[in-house]
PDB file of C-alpha atoms in Angstrom:
ATOM      1  CA  UNK R1456      -5.435 -11.509  92.964  1.00  0.00           C
ATOM      2  CA  UNK R1457      -8.744 -11.541  94.781  1.00  0.00           C
ATOM      3  CA  UNK R1458     -10.064 -14.785  96.161  1.00  0.00           C
ATOM      4  CA  UNK R1459     -13.227 -13.375  97.698  1.00  0.00           C
ATOM      5  CA  UNK R1460     -15.734 -15.794  96.196  1.00  0.00           C
ATOM      6  CA  UNK R1461     -18.895 -17.066  97.865  1.00  0.00           C
ATOM      7  CA  UNK R1462     -19.569 -20.787  97.713  1.00  0.00           C
ATOM      8  CA  UNK R1463     -23.168 -21.885  97.343  1.00  0.00           C
ATOM      9  CA  UNK R1464     -24.585 -25.390  96.694  1.00  0.00           C
ATOM     10  CA  UNK R1465     -24.538 -24.738  92.954  1.00  0.00           C
ATOM     11  CA  UNK R1466     -21.401 -22.630  92.890  1.00  0.00           C
ATOM     12  CA  UNK R1467     -18.741 -25.269  92.260  1.00  0.00           C
ATOM     13  CA  UNK R1468     -18.270 -24.252  88.625  1.00  0.00           C
ATOM     14  CA  UNK R1469     -17.514 -20.683  89.657  1.00  0.00           C
ATOM     15  CA  UNK R1470     -15.069 -21.952  92.286  1.00  0.00           C
ATOM     16  CA  UNK R1471     -13.241 -24.083  89.722  1.00  0.00           C
ATOM     17  CA  UNK R1472     -12.883 -21.145  87.351  1.00  0.00           C
ATOM     18  CA  UNK R1473     -11.806 -18.841  90.161  1.00  0.00           C
ATOM     19  CA  UNK R1474      -9.221 -21.282  91.502  1.00  0.00           C
ATOM     20  CA  UNK R1475      -7.829 -21.919  88.027  1.00  0.00           C
ATOM     21  CA  UNK R1476      -7.566 -18.199  87.334  1.00  0.00           C
ATOM     22  CA  UNK R1477      -5.868 -17.604  90.680  1.00  0.00           C
ATOM     23  CA  UNK R1478      -3.358 -20.364  90.154  1.00  0.00           C
ATOM     24  CA  UNK R1479      -2.389 -19.141  86.689  1.00  0.00           C
ATOM     25  CA  UNK R1480      -1.532 -15.794  88.284  1.00  0.00           C
ATOM     26  CA  UNK R1481       0.212 -17.446  91.227  1.00  0.00           C
ATOM     27  CA  UNK R1482       2.266 -19.520  88.795  1.00  0.00           C
ATOM     28  CA  UNK R1483       3.476 -16.355  87.119  1.00  0.00           C
ATOM     29  CA  UNK R1484       4.366 -14.778  90.461  1.00  0.00           C
ATOM     30  CA  UNK R1485       6.132 -17.842  91.874  1.00  0.00           C
ATOM     31  CA  UNK R1486       9.208 -17.403  89.664  1.00  0.00           C
ATOM     32  CA  UNK R1487      11.354 -14.850  91.463  1.00  0.00           C
ATOM     33  CA  UNK R1488      11.789 -11.823  89.142  1.00  0.00           C
ATOM     34  CA  UNK R1489      15.036  -9.919  88.733  1.00  0.00           C
ATOM     35  CA  UNK R1490      15.489  -6.372  89.993  1.00  0.00           C
ATOM     36  CA  UNK R1491      14.581  -4.729  93.286  1.00  0.00           C
ATOM     37  CA  UNK R1492      11.342  -3.186  91.990  1.00  0.00           C
ATOM     38  CA  UNK R1493      10.130  -6.508  90.632  1.00  0.00           C
ATOM     39  CA  UNK R1494      11.138  -8.200  93.874  1.00  0.00           C
ATOM     40  CA  UNK R1495       9.077  -5.774  95.967  1.00  0.00           C
ATOM     41  CA  UNK R1496       6.031  -6.309  93.759  1.00  0.00           C
ATOM     42  CA  UNK R1497       6.512 -10.077  93.997  1.00  0.00           C
ATOM     43  CA  UNK R1498       6.543  -9.988  97.796  1.00  0.00           C
ATOM     44  CA  UNK R1499       3.540  -7.634  97.922  1.00  0.00           C
ATOM     45  CA  UNK R1500       1.498  -9.950  95.711  1.00  0.00           C
ATOM     46  CA  UNK R1501       2.374 -12.917  97.906  1.00  0.00           C
ATOM     47  CA  UNK R1502       1.309 -11.088 101.077  1.00  0.00           C
ATOM     48  CA  UNK R1503      -1.960  -9.973  99.516  1.00  0.00           C
ATOM     49  CA  UNK R1504      -2.773 -13.473  98.259  1.00  0.00           C
ATOM     50  CA  UNK R1505      -2.062 -14.918 101.694  1.00  0.00           C
ATOM     51  CA  UNK R1506      -4.357 -12.445 103.465  1.00  0.00           C
ATOM     52  CA  UNK R1507      -7.179 -13.032 101.016  1.00  0.00           C
ATOM     53  CA  UNK R1508      -6.850 -16.796 101.251  1.00  0.00           C
ATOM     54  CA  UNK R1509      -7.144 -16.676 105.045  1.00  0.00           C
ATOM     55  CA  UNK R1510     -10.159 -14.359 104.781  1.00  0.00           C
ATOM     56  CA  UNK R1511     -11.825 -16.693 102.285  1.00  0.00           C
ATOM     57  CA  UNK R1512     -11.379 -19.745 104.481  1.00  0.00           C
ATOM     58  CA  UNK R1513     -12.674 -17.794 107.450  1.00  0.00           C
ATOM     59  CA  UNK R1514     -15.866 -17.046 105.512  1.00  0.00           C
ATOM     60  CA  UNK R1515     -16.424 -20.648 104.485  1.00  0.00           C
ATOM     61  CA  UNK R1516     -15.051 -22.786 107.262  1.00  0.00           C
ATOM     62  CA  UNK R1517     -18.499 -23.625 108.756  1.00  0.00           C
ATOM     63  CA  UNK R1518     -18.615 -26.163 105.910  1.00  0.00           C
ATOM     64  CA  UNK R1519     -15.443 -27.716 107.356  1.00  0.00           C
ATOM     65  CA  UNK R1520     -16.403 -27.904 111.013  1.00  0.00           C
ATOM     66  CA  UNK R1521     -16.981 -24.369 112.215  1.00  0.00           C
ATOM     67  CA  UNK R1522     -14.731 -22.048 114.119  1.00  0.00           C
ATOM     68  CA  UNK R1523     -12.326 -24.807 115.156  1.00  0.00           C
ATOM     69  CA  UNK R1524     -10.761 -24.738 111.697  1.00  0.00           C
ATOM     70  CA  UNK R1525     -10.312 -20.969 111.715  1.00  0.00           C
ATOM     71  CA  UNK R1526      -8.841 -21.140 115.213  1.00  0.00           C
ATOM     72  CA  UNK R1527      -6.366 -23.828 114.134  1.00  0.00           C
ATOM     73  CA  UNK R1528      -5.334 -21.879 111.018  1.00  0.00           C
ATOM     74  CA  UNK R1529      -4.672 -18.719 112.977  1.00  0.00           C
ATOM     75  CA  UNK R1530      -2.996 -20.523 115.884  1.00  0.00           C
ATOM     76  CA  UNK R1531      -0.701 -22.272 113.407  1.00  0.00           C
ATOM     77  CA  UNK R1532       0.028 -18.998 111.600  1.00  0.00           C
ATOM     78  CA  UNK R1533       0.851 -17.198 114.853  1.00  0.00           C
ATOM     79  CA  UNK R1534       3.015 -20.037 116.153  1.00  0.00           C
ATOM     80  CA  UNK R1535       4.921 -20.469 112.906  1.00  0.00           C
ATOM     81  CA  UNK R1536       5.383 -16.722 112.486  1.00  0.00           C
ATOM     82  CA  UNK R1537       7.340 -16.686 115.728  1.00  0.00           C
ATOM     83  CA  UNK R1538       9.194 -19.893 114.898  1.00  0.00           C
ATOM     84  CA  UNK R1539       9.896 -19.851 111.172  1.00  0.00           C
ATOM     85  CA  UNK R1540       8.274 -17.221 108.950  1.00  0.00           C
ATOM     86  CA  UNK R1541       9.350 -19.015 105.776  1.00  0.00           C
ATOM     87  CA  UNK R1542       7.362 -22.123 106.776  1.00  0.00           C
ATOM     88  CA  UNK R1543       4.356 -19.894 107.435  1.00  0.00           C
ATOM     89  CA  UNK R1544       4.619 -18.285 103.986  1.00  0.00           C
ATOM     90  CA  UNK R1545       5.298 -21.631 102.330  1.00  0.00           C
ATOM     91  CA  UNK R1546       2.042 -23.058 103.716  1.00  0.00           C
ATOM     92  CA  UNK R1547       0.011 -20.195 102.276  1.00  0.00           C
ATOM     93  CA  UNK R1548       1.631 -20.370  98.842  1.00  0.00           C
ATOM     94  CA  UNK R1549       1.214 -24.146  98.792  1.00  0.00           C
ATOM     95  CA  UNK R1550      -2.475 -23.733  99.617  1.00  0.00           C
ATOM     96  CA  UNK R1551      -2.933 -21.418  96.634  1.00  0.00           C
ATOM     97  CA  UNK R1552      -1.302 -23.871  94.256  1.00  0.00           C
ATOM     98  CA  UNK R1553      -3.062 -26.911  95.751  1.00  0.00           C
ATOM     99  CA  UNK R1554      -6.426 -25.273  95.172  1.00  0.00           C
ATOM    100  CA  UNK R1555      -5.659 -24.643  91.512  1.00  0.00           C
ATOM    101  CA  UNK R1556      -4.382 -28.169  90.874  1.00  0.00           C
ATOM    102  CA  UNK R1557      -7.384 -29.608  92.701  1.00  0.00           C
ATOM    103  CA  UNK R1558      -9.754 -27.558  90.571  1.00  0.00           C
ATOM    104  CA  UNK R1559      -7.975 -28.707  87.406  1.00  0.00           C
ATOM    105  CA  UNK R1560      -8.556 -32.296  88.587  1.00  0.00           C
ATOM    106  CA  UNK R1561     -12.257 -31.483  89.088  1.00  0.00           C
ATOM    107  CA  UNK R1562     -12.376 -31.431  92.871  1.00  0.00           C
ATOM    108  CA  UNK R1563     -15.328 -29.314  93.941  1.00  0.00           C
ATOM    109  CA  UNK R1564     -17.133 -27.848  96.917  1.00  0.00           C
ATOM    110  CA  UNK R1565     -16.286 -29.234 100.370  1.00  0.00           C
ATOM    111  CA  UNK R1566     -13.618 -31.564  98.996  1.00  0.00           C
ATOM    112  CA  UNK R1567     -11.696 -28.696  97.402  1.00  0.00           C
ATOM    113  CA  UNK R1568     -12.058 -26.585 100.536  1.00  0.00           C
ATOM    114  CA  UNK R1569     -10.758 -29.484 102.633  1.00  0.00           C
ATOM    115  CA  UNK R1570      -7.683 -29.738 100.398  1.00  0.00           C
ATOM    116  CA  UNK R1571      -6.918 -26.018 100.632  1.00  0.00           C
ATOM    117  CA  UNK R1572      -7.383 -26.046 104.408  1.00  0.00           C
ATOM    118  CA  UNK R1573      -5.043 -29.029 104.808  1.00  0.00           C
ATOM    119  CA  UNK R1574      -2.464 -27.277 102.631  1.00  0.00           C
ATOM    120  CA  UNK R1575      -2.640 -24.193 104.855  1.00  0.00           C
ATOM    121  CA  UNK R1576      -1.817 -26.406 107.847  1.00  0.00           C
ATOM    122  CA  UNK R1577       0.378 -29.093 106.314  1.00  0.00           C
ATOM    123  CA  UNK R1578       3.678 -28.144 107.981  1.00  0.00           C
ATOM    124  CA  UNK R1579       2.383 -27.238 111.437  1.00  0.00           C
ATOM    125  CA  UNK R1580       4.223 -30.296 112.780  1.00  0.00           C
ATOM    126  CA  UNK R1581       7.490 -28.454 112.142  1.00  0.00           C
ATOM    127  CA  UNK R1582       6.796 -26.666 115.413  1.00  0.00           C
ATOM    128  CA  UNK R1583       8.159 -29.852 117.001  1.00  0.00           C
ATOM    129  CA  UNK R1584      11.359 -29.920 114.923  1.00  0.00           C
ATOM    130  CA  UNK R1585      14.472 -28.047 116.122  1.00  0.00           C
ATOM    131  CA  UNK R1586      14.630 -24.966 113.916  1.00  0.00           C
ATOM    132  CA  UNK R1587      18.302 -25.485 113.145  1.00  0.00           C
ATOM    133  CA  UNK R1588      17.482 -28.724 111.345  1.00  0.00           C
ATOM    134  CA  UNK R1589      15.044 -26.960 109.018  1.00  0.00           C
ATOM    135  CA  UNK R1590      17.598 -24.464 107.745  1.00  0.00           C
ATOM    136  CA  UNK R1591      20.843 -26.438 107.910  1.00  0.00           C
ATOM    137  CA  UNK R1592      22.549 -26.441 104.490  1.00  0.00           C
ATOM    138  CA  UNK R1593      24.522 -29.651 105.074  1.00  0.00           C
ATOM    139  CA  UNK R1594      23.395 -33.289 105.366  1.00  0.00           C
ATOM    140  CA  UNK R1595      21.461 -34.558 108.380  1.00  0.00           C
ATOM    141  CA  UNK R1596      22.176 -37.635 110.461  1.00  0.00           C
ATOM    142  CA  UNK R1597      19.707 -40.534 110.442  1.00  0.00           C
ATOM    143  CA  UNK R1598      18.347 -39.397 113.809  1.00  0.00           C
ATOM    144  CA  UNK R1599      17.951 -35.827 112.577  1.00  0.00           C
ATOM    145  CA  UNK R1600      16.178 -36.967 109.408  1.00  0.00           C
ATOM    146  CA  UNK R1601      13.711 -38.880 111.579  1.00  0.00           C
ATOM    147  CA  UNK R1602      13.011 -35.754 113.633  1.00  0.00           C
ATOM    148  CA  UNK R1603      12.258 -33.820 110.446  1.00  0.00           C
ATOM    149  CA  UNK R1604      10.159 -36.592 108.934  1.00  0.00           C
ATOM    150  CA  UNK R1605       8.067 -36.902 112.086  1.00  0.00           C
ATOM    151  CA  UNK R1606       6.564 -33.485 111.369  1.00  0.00           C
ATOM    152  CA  UNK R1607       3.775 -34.928 109.216  1.00  0.00           C
ATOM    153  CA  UNK R1608       2.500 -37.360 111.871  1.00  0.00           C
ATOM    154  CA  UNK R1609       2.958 -34.797 114.645  1.00  0.00           C
ATOM    155  CA  UNK R1610       1.035 -32.280 112.579  1.00  0.00           C
ATOM    156  CA  UNK R1611      -1.848 -34.745 112.297  1.00  0.00           C
ATOM    157  CA  UNK R1612      -1.891 -35.180 116.090  1.00  0.00           C
ATOM    158  CA  UNK R1613      -1.749 -31.404 116.659  1.00  0.00           C
ATOM    159  CA  UNK R1614      -4.776 -30.905 114.400  1.00  0.00           C
ATOM    160  CA  UNK R1615      -6.859 -33.717 115.896  1.00  0.00           C
ATOM    161  CA  UNK R1616      -6.204 -32.370 119.389  1.00  0.00           C
ATOM    162  CA  UNK R1617      -7.774 -29.090 118.281  1.00  0.00           C
ATOM    163  CA  UNK R1618     -10.899 -30.648 116.825  1.00  0.00           C
ATOM    164  CA  UNK R1619      -9.982 -30.126 113.174  1.00  0.00           C
ATOM    165  CA  UNK R1620     -11.903 -32.602 110.959  1.00  0.00           C
ATOM    166  CA  UNK R1621     -10.227 -35.967 110.522  1.00  0.00           C
ATOM    167  CA  UNK R1622     -10.090 -35.702 106.733  1.00  0.00           C
ATOM    168  CA  UNK R1623      -7.959 -32.546 107.012  1.00  0.00           C
ATOM    169  CA  UNK R1624      -5.637 -34.200 109.544  1.00  0.00           C
ATOM    170  CA  UNK R1625      -5.278 -37.303 107.348  1.00  0.00           C
ATOM    171  CA  UNK R1626      -4.240 -35.253 104.303  1.00  0.00           C
ATOM    172  CA  UNK R1627      -1.581 -33.597 106.449  1.00  0.00           C
ATOM    173  CA  UNK R1628      -0.310 -36.959 107.736  1.00  0.00           C
ATOM    174  CA  UNK R1629       0.182 -38.355 104.237  1.00  0.00           C
ATOM    175  CA  UNK R1630       1.481 -35.362 102.278  1.00  0.00           C
ATOM    176  CA  UNK R1631       4.999 -36.887 102.185  1.00  0.00           C
ATOM    177  CA  UNK R1632       3.862 -40.295 100.957  1.00  0.00           C
ATOM    178  CA  UNK R1633       5.137 -41.072  97.468  1.00  0.00           C
ATOM    179  CA  UNK R1634       3.448 -42.699  94.483  1.00  0.00           C
ATOM    180  CA  UNK R1635       6.098 -45.452  94.376  1.00  0.00           C
ATOM    181  CA  UNK R1636       5.813 -46.227  98.103  1.00  0.00           C
ATOM    182  CA  UNK R1637       9.099 -44.617  99.109  1.00  0.00           C
ATOM    183  CA  UNK R1638       7.581 -41.876 101.279  1.00  0.00           C
ATOM    184  CA  UNK R1639       6.632 -41.550 104.933  1.00  0.00           C
ATOM    185  CA  UNK R1640       5.259 -42.068 107.556  1.00  0.00           C
ATOM    186  CA  UNK R1641       3.310 -45.157 106.418  1.00  0.00           C
ATOM    187  CA  UNK R1642       4.933 -46.024 103.057  1.00  0.00           C
ATOM    188  CA  UNK R1643       1.619 -45.905 101.209  1.00  0.00           C
ATOM    189  CA  UNK R1644       1.732 -46.121  97.416  1.00  0.00           C
ATOM    190  CA  UNK R1645      -0.397 -45.278  94.395  1.00  0.00           C
ATOM    191  CA  UNK R1646      -4.071 -44.823  95.095  1.00  0.00           C
ATOM    192  CA  UNK R1647      -3.640 -45.923  98.702  1.00  0.00           C
ATOM    193  CA  UNK R1648      -2.658 -42.280  99.155  1.00  0.00           C
ATOM    194  CA  UNK R1649      -5.678 -39.937  99.139  1.00  0.00           C
ATOM    195  CA  UNK R1650      -5.807 -37.776  96.019  1.00  0.00           C
ATOM    196  CA  UNK R1651      -5.712 -34.657  98.181  1.00  0.00           C
ATOM    197  CA  UNK R1652      -2.400 -35.757  99.722  1.00  0.00           C
ATOM    198  CA  UNK R1653      -1.013 -36.519  96.252  1.00  0.00           C
ATOM    199  CA  UNK R1654      -1.961 -33.021  95.100  1.00  0.00           C
ATOM    200  CA  UNK R1655      -0.470 -31.450  98.211  1.00  0.00           C
ATOM    201  CA  UNK R1656       2.776 -33.388  97.667  1.00  0.00           C
ATOM    202  CA  UNK R1657       3.233 -31.821  94.220  1.00  0.00           C
ATOM    203  CA  UNK R1658       2.243 -28.301  95.303  1.00  0.00           C
ATOM    204  CA  UNK R1659       4.563 -28.570  98.307  1.00  0.00           C
ATOM    205  CA  UNK R1660       7.457 -29.632  96.085  1.00  0.00           C
ATOM    206  CA  UNK R1661       6.835 -26.870  93.532  1.00  0.00           C
ATOM    207  CA  UNK R1662       6.927 -24.106  96.117  1.00  0.00           C
ATOM    208  CA  UNK R1663       9.987 -25.621  97.798  1.00  0.00           C
ATOM    209  CA  UNK R1664      11.806 -25.723  94.468  1.00  0.00           C
ATOM    210  CA  UNK R1665      11.061 -22.171  93.365  1.00  0.00           C
ATOM    211  CA  UNK R1666      11.695 -20.597  96.770  1.00  0.00           C
ATOM    212  CA  UNK R1667      15.098 -19.494  97.990  1.00  0.00           C
ATOM    213  CA  UNK R1668      16.229 -21.742 100.848  1.00  0.00           C
ATOM    214  CA  UNK R1669      19.437 -21.804 102.925  1.00  0.00           C
ATOM    215  CA  UNK R1670      20.310 -25.130 101.308  1.00  0.00           C
ATOM    216  CA  UNK R1671      19.460 -24.338  97.646  1.00  0.00           C
ATOM    217  CA  UNK R1672      18.736 -21.415  95.303  1.00  0.00           C
ATOM    218  CA  UNK R1673      15.309 -20.995  93.747  1.00  0.00           C
ATOM    219  CA  UNK R1674      14.838 -23.007  90.556  1.00  0.00           C
ATOM    220  CA  UNK R1675      13.378 -21.715  87.311  1.00  0.00           C
ATOM    221  CA  UNK R1676       9.963 -22.829  86.156  1.00  0.00           C
ATOM    222  CA  UNK R1677      11.561 -24.810  83.317  1.00  0.00           C
ATOM    223  CA  UNK R1678      13.642 -26.710  85.869  1.00  0.00           C
ATOM    224  CA  UNK R1679      10.555 -27.356  87.992  1.00  0.00           C
ATOM    225  CA  UNK R1680       8.675 -28.806  85.007  1.00  0.00           C
ATOM    226  CA  UNK R1681      11.617 -31.042  84.148  1.00  0.00           C
ATOM    227  CA  UNK R1682      11.977 -32.346  87.707  1.00  0.00           C
ATOM    228  CA  UNK R1683       8.253 -32.983  88.105  1.00  0.00           C
ATOM    229  CA  UNK R1684       8.168 -34.992  84.889  1.00  0.00           C
ATOM    230  CA  UNK R1685      11.273 -36.941  85.897  1.00  0.00           C
ATOM    231  CA  UNK R1686       9.524 -37.869  89.156  1.00  0.00           C
ATOM    232  CA  UNK R1687       6.173 -38.627  87.493  1.00  0.00           C
ATOM    233  CA  UNK R1688       5.328 -42.212  88.387  1.00  0.00           C
ATOM    234  CA  UNK R1689       8.090 -42.196  90.997  1.00  0.00           C
ATOM    235  CA  UNK R1690       7.583 -39.651  93.737  1.00  0.00           C
ATOM    236  CA  UNK R1691       4.437 -38.161  92.213  1.00  0.00           C
ATOM    237  CA  UNK R1692       1.104 -39.238  90.747  1.00  0.00           C
ATOM    238  CA  UNK R1693       1.425 -38.764  86.944  1.00  0.00           C
ATOM    239  CA  UNK R1694      -2.064 -37.251  86.655  1.00  0.00           C
ATOM    240  CA  UNK R1695      -1.290 -34.659  89.319  1.00  0.00           C
ATOM    241  CA  UNK R1696       2.024 -33.802  87.657  1.00  0.00           C
ATOM    242  CA  UNK R1697       0.303 -33.164  84.328  1.00  0.00           C
ATOM    243  CA  UNK R1698      -2.347 -31.017  86.002  1.00  0.00           C
ATOM    244  CA  UNK R1699       0.383 -28.950  87.654  1.00  0.00           C
ATOM    245  CA  UNK R1700       2.656 -28.424  84.650  1.00  0.00           C
ATOM    246  CA  UNK R1701      -0.292 -27.640  82.371  1.00  0.00           C
ATOM    247  CA  UNK R1702      -0.646 -24.265  84.090  1.00  0.00           C
ATOM    248  CA  UNK R1703       2.681 -23.131  82.631  1.00  0.00           C
ATOM    249  CA  UNK R1704       2.523 -24.550  79.103  1.00  0.00           C
TER     250      UNK R1704
END
């Protein structure tokens, strides 16, 4: 599942093909297989993909603002590893899927790299949320929901304080906005929401649905497709939904 591609001024076509190929493989791996042997292979593939994705961004981040981006990625990874390893892994898997959806929607070059970088950092604001709220299986109070929802705006602030480019921080801020205007923190709707944030919203939801969580079992890919299509035009941009589900049809 190598992602070690070099990006040159005329290399966007190769990037698109590489990202699409990666995401097809990631899509096959995302559904948790049965049996201990399959499970071990599944986890090994995830770890390898995560390492290679970080290495790739480290090679290319001068196009996104230099070493500040790499420093932020690794600081976030270290901090989240000590706080909530599942959030750390979720960010990496979401970055893989975001890159593939973005490529399918013809994002190229710096714009695609910006999307993948934002996806790798999108939940860093959860460092400011009490861990118990992130794993509680029961309902949250209104005050607790606000604490959880504040993670997107706090993540934006955390990134800006570290010199990460504003376009990356903005994608992070708006990754929980919804197509129909029901999201947060700013209740944007439709094309008021940057395309990159709309892509990240779908990728984020897909990984959350297929992953085992304390509050729900992992869903099958068929269930994920059904839910995405039910929310098309509601929570999610219809074009992004179709780009996502097309990988598995």
